[in-house]
Amino acid sequence: MPAEISLFLCLSDNYGVLLHDPDSGATASIDAPEAAPVEAALKANGWTLTDILVTHHHADHTDGIPALKTKHKCRVVAPQEVAAKYDFVDEIVREGDKVKVGQLTGNVIDTPGHTAGHISYWFHDDALAFVGDTLFSIGCGRVIEGTPEMMWTSLCKLRDLPADTEIYCGHEYTAANIKFALTIEPGNPVLSARDAEVRRELQEKRPTIPTTIGDEKLANPFLRADLPEVAANVGMAGAPAAKVFAEIRQRKNNFR
Ligand code: ZN
Ligand code: FE
């Protein structure tokens, strides 16, 4: 049976996600911003927590883990950077490793840039990817520990996933991301359409995610830094894609 997902808000703008395998009954929390909303989602669905899959070491993705692990005795899977900071990690994973949640199989992809050791989880058979703070809908994470080149390479890896892959990211930032994206590509009709759709979703208090890789390729300026028209729009025609990406990321950092 296909995987089931429960998506809910945590803290102010973080997303909590549960991934459930109906065949085995296994349930994974992707990151754990805080324990209470995760517990509420488990209860609402009648699921039992078996695993926590961590994307990176930031507190707004890990603070809920100790309480959840104490209560559920679940396995915690994480990149080395998380194990270096906390003692709750049971299994350290890196690119090339596979992670099982019941019968569901995820592939680990190294996606450094936001943090030096950030990873993403791609469940090929279910066309799902959990990308933490690397890729957002119409945006990307701040480059805090890595370089723009590193982040661009990570985003290109995610961009290469099948177009129908559903993307679950760590934050609800879509409206602000679109506002900025329109300054880079004011004439992109797909972006304008997404703007209207997102306004509707937020008005109805619905999440703007998941998005898909196919949709992001058409409207996310950070995935479009290697297109001649995007380079031209930022006055960098002919420049290497990583440099164009760095310029767009810098503009976003300064955007109000
Ligand atoms: Zn983060
Ligand atoms: Fe975050």
PDB file of C-alpha atoms and ligand atoms in Angstrom:
ATOM      1  CA  MET A   1       0.000   0.000   0.000  1.00  0.00           C
ATOM      2  CA  PRO A   2       1.228   3.531  -0.672  1.00  0.00           C
ATOM      3  CA  ALA A   3       2.721   5.654   2.096  1.00  0.00           C
ATOM      4  CA  GLU A   4       0.461   7.975   4.076  1.00  0.00           C
ATOM      5  CA  ILE A   5       1.453  11.463   5.215  1.00  0.00           C
ATOM      6  CA  SER A   6       0.302  13.719   8.032  1.00  0.00           C
ATOM      7  CA  LEU A   7       1.425  17.362   7.739  1.00  0.00           C
ATOM      8  CA  PHE A   8       1.006  19.944  10.521  1.00  0.00           C
ATOM      9  CA  LEU A   9       2.498  23.209  11.752  1.00  0.00           C
ATOM     10  CA  CYS A  10       4.930  23.424  14.687  1.00  0.00           C
ATOM     11  CA  LEU A  11       6.451  26.431  16.483  1.00  0.00           C
ATOM     12  CA  SER A  12       5.662  29.533  14.386  1.00  0.00           C
ATOM     13  CA  ASP A  13       6.336  28.421  10.806  1.00  0.00           C
ATOM     14  CA  ASN A  14       7.958  24.963  10.952  1.00  0.00           C
ATOM     15  CA  TYR A  15       6.314  21.927   9.404  1.00  0.00           C
ATOM     16  CA  GLY A  16       6.021  18.625  11.183  1.00  0.00           C
ATOM     17  CA  VAL A  17       5.573  15.579   8.921  1.00  0.00           C
ATOM     18  CA  LEU A  18       4.678  11.988   9.737  1.00  0.00           C
ATOM     19  CA  LEU A  19       5.357   9.260   7.165  1.00  0.00           C
ATOM     20  CA  HIS A  20       3.287   6.109   7.740  1.00  0.00           C
ATOM     21  CA  ASP A  21       3.613   2.641   6.217  1.00  0.00           C
ATOM     22  CA  PRO A  22       0.132   1.064   6.342  1.00  0.00           C
ATOM     23  CA  ASP A  23       1.509  -2.442   5.679  1.00  0.00           C
ATOM     24  CA  SER A  24       3.821  -2.641   8.697  1.00  0.00           C
ATOM     25  CA  GLY A  25       2.310   0.096  10.857  1.00  0.00           C
ATOM     26  CA  ALA A  26       5.675   1.895  11.047  1.00  0.00           C
ATOM     27  CA  THR A  27       5.593   5.683  11.368  1.00  0.00           C
ATOM     28  CA  ALA A  28       8.468   8.125  11.039  1.00  0.00           C
ATOM     29  CA  SER A  29       8.574  11.756  12.085  1.00  0.00           C
ATOM     30  CA  ILE A  30      10.662  13.814   9.676  1.00  0.00           C
ATOM     31  CA  ASP A  31      12.567  16.073  12.081  1.00  0.00           C
ATOM     32  CA  ALA A  32      10.774  17.008  15.324  1.00  0.00           C
ATOM     33  CA  PRO A  33      10.493  20.753  15.898  1.00  0.00           C
ATOM     34  CA  GLU A  34       8.500  20.140  19.120  1.00  0.00           C
ATOM     35  CA  ALA A  35       6.999  17.046  20.705  1.00  0.00           C
ATOM     36  CA  ALA A  36       3.391  18.083  21.418  1.00  0.00           C
ATOM     37  CA  PRO A  37       2.168  18.612  17.817  1.00  0.00           C
ATOM     38  CA  VAL A  38       3.868  15.339  16.795  1.00  0.00           C
ATOM     39  CA  GLU A  39       2.062  13.518  19.619  1.00  0.00           C
ATOM     40  CA  ALA A  40      -1.233  15.136  18.587  1.00  0.00           C
ATOM     41  CA  ALA A  41      -0.804  14.035  14.959  1.00  0.00           C
ATOM     42  CA  LEU A  42       0.086  10.480  16.039  1.00  0.00           C
ATOM     43  CA  LYS A  43      -3.022  10.330  18.208  1.00  0.00           C
ATOM     44  CA  ALA A  44      -5.321  11.816  15.546  1.00  0.00           C
ATOM     45  CA  ASN A  45      -4.212   9.139  13.063  1.00  0.00           C
ATOM     46  CA  GLY A  46      -3.930   6.257  15.536  1.00  0.00           C
ATOM     47  CA  TRP A  47      -0.272   5.752  14.598  1.00  0.00           C
ATOM     48  CA  THR A  48       2.700   4.686  16.757  1.00  0.00           C
ATOM     49  CA  LEU A  49       6.048   6.421  16.350  1.00  0.00           C
ATOM     50  CA  THR A  50       8.832   4.014  15.321  1.00  0.00           C
ATOM     51  CA  ASP A  51      11.448   6.300  13.749  1.00  0.00           C
ATOM     52  CA  ILE A  52      12.658   9.887  13.552  1.00  0.00           C
ATOM     53  CA  LEU A  53      14.543  10.912  10.412  1.00  0.00           C
ATOM     54  CA  VAL A  54      16.562  14.082  10.982  1.00  0.00           C
ATOM     55  CA  THR A  55      17.696  16.406   8.161  1.00  0.00           C
ATOM     56  CA  HIS A  56      20.099  18.746  10.002  1.00  0.00           C
ATOM     57  CA  HIS A  57      21.254  19.916  13.410  1.00  0.00           C
ATOM     58  CA  HIS A  58      19.238  23.136  13.920  1.00  0.00           C
ATOM     59  CA  ALA A  59      17.183  23.340  17.106  1.00  0.00           C
ATOM     60  CA  ASP A  60      13.921  24.059  15.264  1.00  0.00           C
ATOM     61  CA  HIS A  61      14.258  20.569  13.711  1.00  0.00           C
ATOM     62  CA  THR A  62      15.554  18.628  16.729  1.00  0.00           C
ATOM     63  CA  ASP A  63      14.126  20.111  19.944  1.00  0.00           C
ATOM     64  CA  GLY A  64      11.232  17.624  20.075  1.00  0.00           C
ATOM     65  CA  ILE A  65      13.431  14.532  19.731  1.00  0.00           C
ATOM     66  CA  PRO A  66      14.471  13.812  23.364  1.00  0.00           C
ATOM     67  CA  ALA A  67      10.890  13.744  24.683  1.00  0.00           C
ATOM     68  CA  LEU A  68       9.618  11.656  21.740  1.00  0.00           C
ATOM     69  CA  LYS A  69      12.479   9.169  22.036  1.00  0.00           C
ATOM     70  CA  THR A  70      11.986   8.771  25.805  1.00  0.00           C
ATOM     71  CA  LYS A  71       8.300   8.069  25.346  1.00  0.00           C
ATOM     72  CA  HIS A  72       8.273   5.919  22.187  1.00  0.00           C
ATOM     73  CA  LYS A  73      11.769   4.322  22.301  1.00  0.00           C
ATOM     74  CA  CYS A  74      11.911   5.097  18.589  1.00  0.00           C
ATOM     75  CA  ARG A  75      15.022   4.853  16.412  1.00  0.00           C
ATOM     76  CA  VAL A  76      16.679   8.173  15.523  1.00  0.00           C
ATOM     77  CA  VAL A  77      18.386   8.358  12.115  1.00  0.00           C
ATOM     78  CA  ALA A  78      20.491  11.444  11.368  1.00  0.00           C
ATOM     79  CA  PRO A  79      23.564  12.836   9.634  1.00  0.00           C
ATOM     80  CA  GLN A  80      26.912  12.948  11.441  1.00  0.00           C
ATOM     81  CA  GLU A  81      26.519  16.660  12.295  1.00  0.00           C
ATOM     82  CA  VAL A  82      23.533  15.819  14.514  1.00  0.00           C
ATOM     83  CA  ALA A  83      25.374  12.923  16.221  1.00  0.00           C
ATOM     84  CA  ALA A  84      28.274  15.296  16.900  1.00  0.00           C
ATOM     85  CA  LYS A  85      25.956  17.637  18.809  1.00  0.00           C
ATOM     86  CA  TYR A  86      23.463  15.301  20.533  1.00  0.00           C
ATOM     87  CA  ASP A  87      23.581  11.812  22.071  1.00  0.00           C
ATOM     88  CA  PHE A  88      20.128  10.691  20.845  1.00  0.00           C
ATOM     89  CA  VAL A  89      21.225   9.429  17.402  1.00  0.00           C
ATOM     90  CA  ASP A  90      21.012   5.638  16.863  1.00  0.00           C
ATOM     91  CA  GLU A  91      22.063   5.487  13.230  1.00  0.00           C
ATOM     92  CA  ILE A  92      24.298   7.891  11.285  1.00  0.00           C
ATOM     93  CA  VAL A  93      23.567   8.039   7.550  1.00  0.00           C
ATOM     94  CA  ARG A  94      25.069   9.694   4.490  1.00  0.00           C
ATOM     95  CA  GLU A  95      24.559   9.749   0.738  1.00  0.00           C
ATOM     96  CA  GLY A  96      24.147   6.273  -0.703  1.00  0.00           C
ATOM     97  CA  ASP A  97      22.593   4.851   2.472  1.00  0.00           C
ATOM     98  CA  LYS A  98      19.066   3.504   2.507  1.00  0.00           C
ATOM     99  CA  VAL A  99      16.643   4.053   5.374  1.00  0.00           C
ATOM    100  CA  LYS A 100      13.687   1.716   5.939  1.00  0.00           C
ATOM    101  CA  VAL A 101      10.460   2.880   7.537  1.00  0.00           C
ATOM    102  CA  GLY A 102       8.602  -0.423   7.737  1.00  0.00           C
ATOM    103  CA  GLN A 103       8.478  -1.554   4.091  1.00  0.00           C
ATOM    104  CA  LEU A 104       9.114   1.941   2.739  1.00  0.00           C
ATOM    105  CA  THR A 105      12.638   2.628   1.501  1.00  0.00           C
ATOM    106  CA  GLY A 106      14.277   6.039   1.468  1.00  0.00           C
ATOM    107  CA  ASN A 107      17.542   7.039  -0.163  1.00  0.00           C
ATOM    108  CA  VAL A 108      19.796   9.506   1.636  1.00  0.00           C
ATOM    109  CA  ILE A 109      21.047  12.429  -0.452  1.00  0.00           C
ATOM    110  CA  ASP A 110      23.748  14.772   0.849  1.00  0.00           C
ATOM    111  CA  THR A 111      22.439  18.326   0.460  1.00  0.00           C
ATOM    112  CA  PRO A 112      24.960  20.589   2.238  1.00  0.00           C
ATOM    113  CA  GLY A 113      24.841  24.387   2.176  1.00  0.00           C
ATOM    114  CA  HIS A 114      22.276  25.486   4.772  1.00  0.00           C
ATOM    115  CA  THR A 115      24.337  23.434   7.228  1.00  0.00           C
ATOM    116  CA  ALA A 116      27.557  21.613   6.350  1.00  0.00           C
ATOM    117  CA  GLY A 117      26.067  18.153   6.877  1.00  0.00           C
ATOM    118  CA  HIS A 118      22.424  18.606   5.835  1.00  0.00           C
ATOM    119  CA  ILE A 119      20.803  15.524   4.238  1.00  0.00           C
ATOM    120  CA  SER A 120      17.524  14.856   2.419  1.00  0.00           C
ATOM    121  CA  TYR A 121      15.469  11.646   2.263  1.00  0.00           C
ATOM    122  CA  TRP A 122      14.032  10.483  -1.086  1.00  0.00           C
ATOM    123  CA  PHE A 123      11.422   7.697  -1.088  1.00  0.00           C
ATOM    124  CA  HIS A 124      11.652   6.735  -4.752  1.00  0.00           C
ATOM    125  CA  ASP A 125       8.747   4.257  -4.913  1.00  0.00           C
ATOM    126  CA  ASP A 126       6.375   6.709  -3.215  1.00  0.00           C
ATOM    127  CA  ALA A 127       7.659   9.777  -5.137  1.00  0.00           C
ATOM    128  CA  LEU A 128       8.274  11.662  -1.879  1.00  0.00           C
ATOM    129  CA  ALA A 129      11.249  13.757  -0.771  1.00  0.00           C
ATOM    130  CA  PHE A 130      11.882  15.342   2.616  1.00  0.00           C
ATOM    131  CA  VAL A 131      14.315  18.180   2.073  1.00  0.00           C
ATOM    132  CA  GLY A 132      14.473  20.028   5.416  1.00  0.00           C
ATOM    133  CA  ASP A 133      15.811  23.563   4.932  1.00  0.00           C
ATOM    134  CA  THR A 134      17.542  22.976   1.577  1.00  0.00           C
ATOM    135  CA  LEU A 135      14.677  23.555  -0.870  1.00  0.00           C
ATOM    136  CA  PHE A 136      11.514  25.491  -0.040  1.00  0.00           C
ATOM    137  CA  SER A 137       8.486  26.079  -2.222  1.00  0.00           C
ATOM    138  CA  ILE A 138       9.674  28.936  -4.527  1.00  0.00           C
ATOM    139  CA  GLY A 139      12.740  29.374  -2.322  1.00  0.00           C
ATOM    140  CA  CYS A 140      15.738  27.747  -0.698  1.00  0.00           C
ATOM    141  CA  GLY A 141      17.404  27.763   2.702  1.00  0.00           C
ATOM    142  CA  ARG A 142      19.894  30.391   3.782  1.00  0.00           C
ATOM    143  CA  VAL A 143      23.477  29.392   3.074  1.00  0.00           C
ATOM    144  CA  ILE A 144      24.716  29.429   6.665  1.00  0.00           C
ATOM    145  CA  GLU A 145      27.561  26.902   6.936  1.00  0.00           C
ATOM    146  CA  GLY A 146      28.332  26.076   3.314  1.00  0.00           C
ATOM    147  CA  THR A 147      29.177  28.067   0.204  1.00  0.00           C
ATOM    148  CA  PRO A 148      26.774  29.178  -2.541  1.00  0.00           C
ATOM    149  CA  GLU A 149      28.487  26.690  -4.891  1.00  0.00           C
ATOM    150  CA  MET A 150      27.760  23.881  -2.409  1.00  0.00           C
ATOM    151  CA  MET A 151      24.103  24.925  -2.092  1.00  0.00           C
ATOM    152  CA  TRP A 152      23.696  25.207  -5.864  1.00  0.00           C
ATOM    153  CA  THR A 153      25.065  21.668  -6.302  1.00  0.00           C
ATOM    154  CA  SER A 154      22.677  20.383  -3.610  1.00  0.00           C
ATOM    155  CA  LEU A 155      19.691  22.086  -5.255  1.00  0.00           C
ATOM    156  CA  CYS A 156      20.668  20.617  -8.642  1.00  0.00           C
ATOM    157  CA  LYS A 157      20.643  17.116  -7.101  1.00  0.00           C
ATOM    158  CA  LEU A 158      17.083  17.687  -5.886  1.00  0.00           C
ATOM    159  CA  ARG A 159      16.121  19.241  -9.228  1.00  0.00           C
ATOM    160  CA  ASP A 160      17.242  16.007 -10.919  1.00  0.00           C
ATOM    161  CA  LEU A 161      14.631  13.940  -9.034  1.00  0.00           C
ATOM    162  CA  PRO A 162      11.593  12.865 -11.112  1.00  0.00           C
ATOM    163  CA  ALA A 163       9.244  15.778 -11.862  1.00  0.00           C
ATOM    164  CA  ASP A 164       6.329  14.198  -9.987  1.00  0.00           C
ATOM    165  CA  THR A 165       8.316  13.897  -6.722  1.00  0.00           C
ATOM    166  CA  GLU A 166       6.354  15.550  -3.908  1.00  0.00           C
ATOM    167  CA  ILE A 167       8.549  17.871  -1.862  1.00  0.00           C
ATOM    168  CA  TYR A 168       8.035  18.295   1.882  1.00  0.00           C
ATOM    169  CA  CYS A 169      10.159  21.129   3.277  1.00  0.00           C
ATOM    170  CA  GLY A 170      10.819  22.407   6.773  1.00  0.00           C
ATOM    171  CA  HIS A 171       8.982  25.735   6.758  1.00  0.00           C
ATOM    172  CA  GLU A 172       5.899  27.573   5.513  1.00  0.00           C
ATOM    173  CA  TYR A 173       7.706  30.424   3.729  1.00  0.00           C
ATOM    174  CA  THR A 174       5.971  30.268   0.359  1.00  0.00           C
ATOM    175  CA  ALA A 175       4.179  33.645   0.325  1.00  0.00           C
ATOM    176  CA  ALA A 176       7.344  35.610   1.209  1.00  0.00           C
ATOM    177  CA  ASN A 177       9.329  33.514  -1.273  1.00  0.00           C
ATOM    178  CA  ILE A 178       6.904  34.346  -4.090  1.00  0.00           C
ATOM    179  CA  LYS A 179       7.039  38.057  -3.267  1.00  0.00           C
ATOM    180  CA  PHE A 180      10.801  37.918  -3.721  1.00  0.00           C
ATOM    181  CA  ALA A 181      10.727  35.595  -6.760  1.00  0.00           C
ATOM    182  CA  LEU A 182       8.515  38.089  -8.598  1.00  0.00           C
ATOM    183  CA  THR A 183      11.374  40.638  -8.344  1.00  0.00           C
ATOM    184  CA  ILE A 184      13.631  38.192 -10.230  1.00  0.00           C
ATOM    185  CA  GLU A 185      11.109  36.950 -12.800  1.00  0.00           C
ATOM    186  CA  PRO A 186       8.208  39.446 -12.939  1.00  0.00           C
ATOM    187  CA  GLY A 187       7.143  38.081 -16.316  1.00  0.00           C
ATOM    188  CA  ASN A 188       6.977  34.378 -15.379  1.00  0.00           C
ATOM    189  CA  PRO A 189       3.326  33.333 -15.866  1.00  0.00           C
ATOM    190  CA  VAL A 190       3.743  30.118 -13.846  1.00  0.00           C
ATOM    191  CA  LEU A 191       4.994  32.177 -10.914  1.00  0.00           C
ATOM    192  CA  SER A 192       2.017  34.559 -11.143  1.00  0.00           C
ATOM    193  CA  ALA A 193      -0.375  31.620 -11.215  1.00  0.00           C
ATOM    194  CA  ARG A 194       1.319  30.093  -8.169  1.00  0.00           C
ATOM    195  CA  ASP A 195       1.027  33.481  -6.402  1.00  0.00           C
ATOM    196  CA  ALA A 196      -2.753  33.451  -6.872  1.00  0.00           C
ATOM    197  CA  GLU A 197      -2.998  29.802  -5.790  1.00  0.00           C
ATOM    198  CA  VAL A 198      -0.913  30.350  -2.642  1.00  0.00           C
ATOM    199  CA  ARG A 199      -2.934  33.414  -1.598  1.00  0.00           C
ATOM    200  CA  ARG A 200      -6.051  31.241  -1.830  1.00  0.00           C
ATOM    201  CA  GLU A 201      -4.487  28.385   0.130  1.00  0.00           C
ATOM    202  CA  LEU A 202      -3.298  30.663   2.934  1.00  0.00           C
ATOM    203  CA  GLN A 203      -6.639  32.465   3.098  1.00  0.00           C
ATOM    204  CA  GLU A 204      -8.274  29.071   3.609  1.00  0.00           C
ATOM    205  CA  LYS A 205      -5.577  28.267   6.213  1.00  0.00           C
ATOM    206  CA  ARG A 206      -4.279  25.377   4.134  1.00  0.00           C
ATOM    207  CA  PRO A 207      -0.594  24.460   3.726  1.00  0.00           C
ATOM    208  CA  THR A 208       1.106  25.509   0.470  1.00  0.00           C
ATOM    209  CA  ILE A 209       3.085  22.266   0.426  1.00  0.00           C
ATOM    210  CA  PRO A 210       3.787  19.672  -0.775  1.00  0.00           C
ATOM    211  CA  THR A 211       5.067  21.145  -3.978  1.00  0.00           C
ATOM    212  CA  THR A 212       6.599  19.038  -6.767  1.00  0.00           C
ATOM    213  CA  ILE A 213       9.978  19.159  -8.476  1.00  0.00           C
ATOM    214  CA  GLY A 214       8.197  19.747 -11.799  1.00  0.00           C
ATOM    215  CA  ASP A 215       6.348  22.803 -10.456  1.00  0.00           C
ATOM    216  CA  GLU A 216       9.443  24.194  -8.735  1.00  0.00           C
ATOM    217  CA  LYS A 217      11.511  23.950 -11.915  1.00  0.00           C
ATOM    218  CA  LEU A 218       9.033  26.270 -13.617  1.00  0.00           C
ATOM    219  CA  ALA A 219       8.797  28.933 -10.909  1.00  0.00           C
ATOM    220  CA  ASN A 220      11.538  28.700  -8.251  1.00  0.00           C
ATOM    221  CA  PRO A 221      14.255  31.246  -9.186  1.00  0.00           C
ATOM    222  CA  PHE A 222      16.876  29.349  -7.164  1.00  0.00           C
ATOM    223  CA  LEU A 223      16.408  26.275  -9.398  1.00  0.00           C
ATOM    224  CA  ARG A 224      16.480  28.474 -12.509  1.00  0.00           C
ATOM    225  CA  ALA A 225      19.857  30.194 -12.002  1.00  0.00           C
ATOM    226  CA  ASP A 226      21.262  28.422 -15.075  1.00  0.00           C
ATOM    227  CA  LEU A 227      18.620  29.806 -17.448  1.00  0.00           C
ATOM    228  CA  PRO A 228      19.875  32.637 -19.723  1.00  0.00           C
ATOM    229  CA  GLU A 229      16.774  34.778 -19.071  1.00  0.00           C
ATOM    230  CA  VAL A 230      17.226  34.561 -15.289  1.00  0.00           C
ATOM    231  CA  ALA A 231      20.936  35.465 -15.531  1.00  0.00           C
ATOM    232  CA  ALA A 232      19.996  38.407 -17.773  1.00  0.00           C
ATOM    233  CA  ASN A 233      17.309  39.563 -15.311  1.00  0.00           C
ATOM    234  CA  VAL A 234      19.956  39.966 -12.584  1.00  0.00           C
ATOM    235  CA  GLY A 235      22.417  41.615 -14.978  1.00  0.00           C
ATOM    236  CA  MET A 236      24.701  38.568 -15.187  1.00  0.00           C
ATOM    237  CA  ALA A 237      24.223  37.245 -18.720  1.00  0.00           C
ATOM    238  CA  GLY A 238      26.823  34.573 -19.468  1.00  0.00           C
ATOM    239  CA  ALA A 239      27.954  34.181 -15.834  1.00  0.00           C
ATOM    240  CA  PRO A 240      28.345  30.674 -14.323  1.00  0.00           C
ATOM    241  CA  ALA A 241      25.129  29.325 -12.778  1.00  0.00           C
ATOM    242  CA  ALA A 242      26.618  29.112  -9.271  1.00  0.00           C
ATOM    243  CA  LYS A 243      27.503  32.832  -9.421  1.00  0.00           C
ATOM    244  CA  VAL A 244      23.986  33.732 -10.596  1.00  0.00           C
ATOM    245  CA  PHE A 245      22.600  31.567  -7.792  1.00  0.00           C
ATOM    246  CA  ALA A 246      24.855  33.360  -5.262  1.00  0.00           C
ATOM    247  CA  GLU A 247      23.593  36.756  -6.485  1.00  0.00           C
ATOM    248  CA  ILE A 248      19.926  35.706  -6.205  1.00  0.00           C
ATOM    249  CA  ARG A 249      20.539  34.262  -2.714  1.00  0.00           C
ATOM    250  CA  GLN A 250      22.280  37.500  -1.650  1.00  0.00           C
ATOM    251  CA  ARG A 251      19.378  39.589  -2.937  1.00  0.00           C
ATOM    252  CA  LYS A 252      16.943  37.393  -0.990  1.00  0.00           C
ATOM    253  CA  ASN A 253      19.002  37.884   2.205  1.00  0.00           C
ATOM    254  CA  ASN A 254      18.627  41.661   1.777  1.00  0.00           C
ATOM    255  CA  PHE A 255      14.977  41.589   0.641  1.00  0.00           C
ATOM    256  CA  ARG A 256      12.322  43.114   2.873  1.00  0.00           C
TER     257      ARG A 256
HETATM  258 ZN    ZN B   1      17.655  25.044   9.557  1.00  0.00          ZN
HETATM  259 FE    FE B   2      14.572  25.423  10.031  1.00  0.00          FE
END
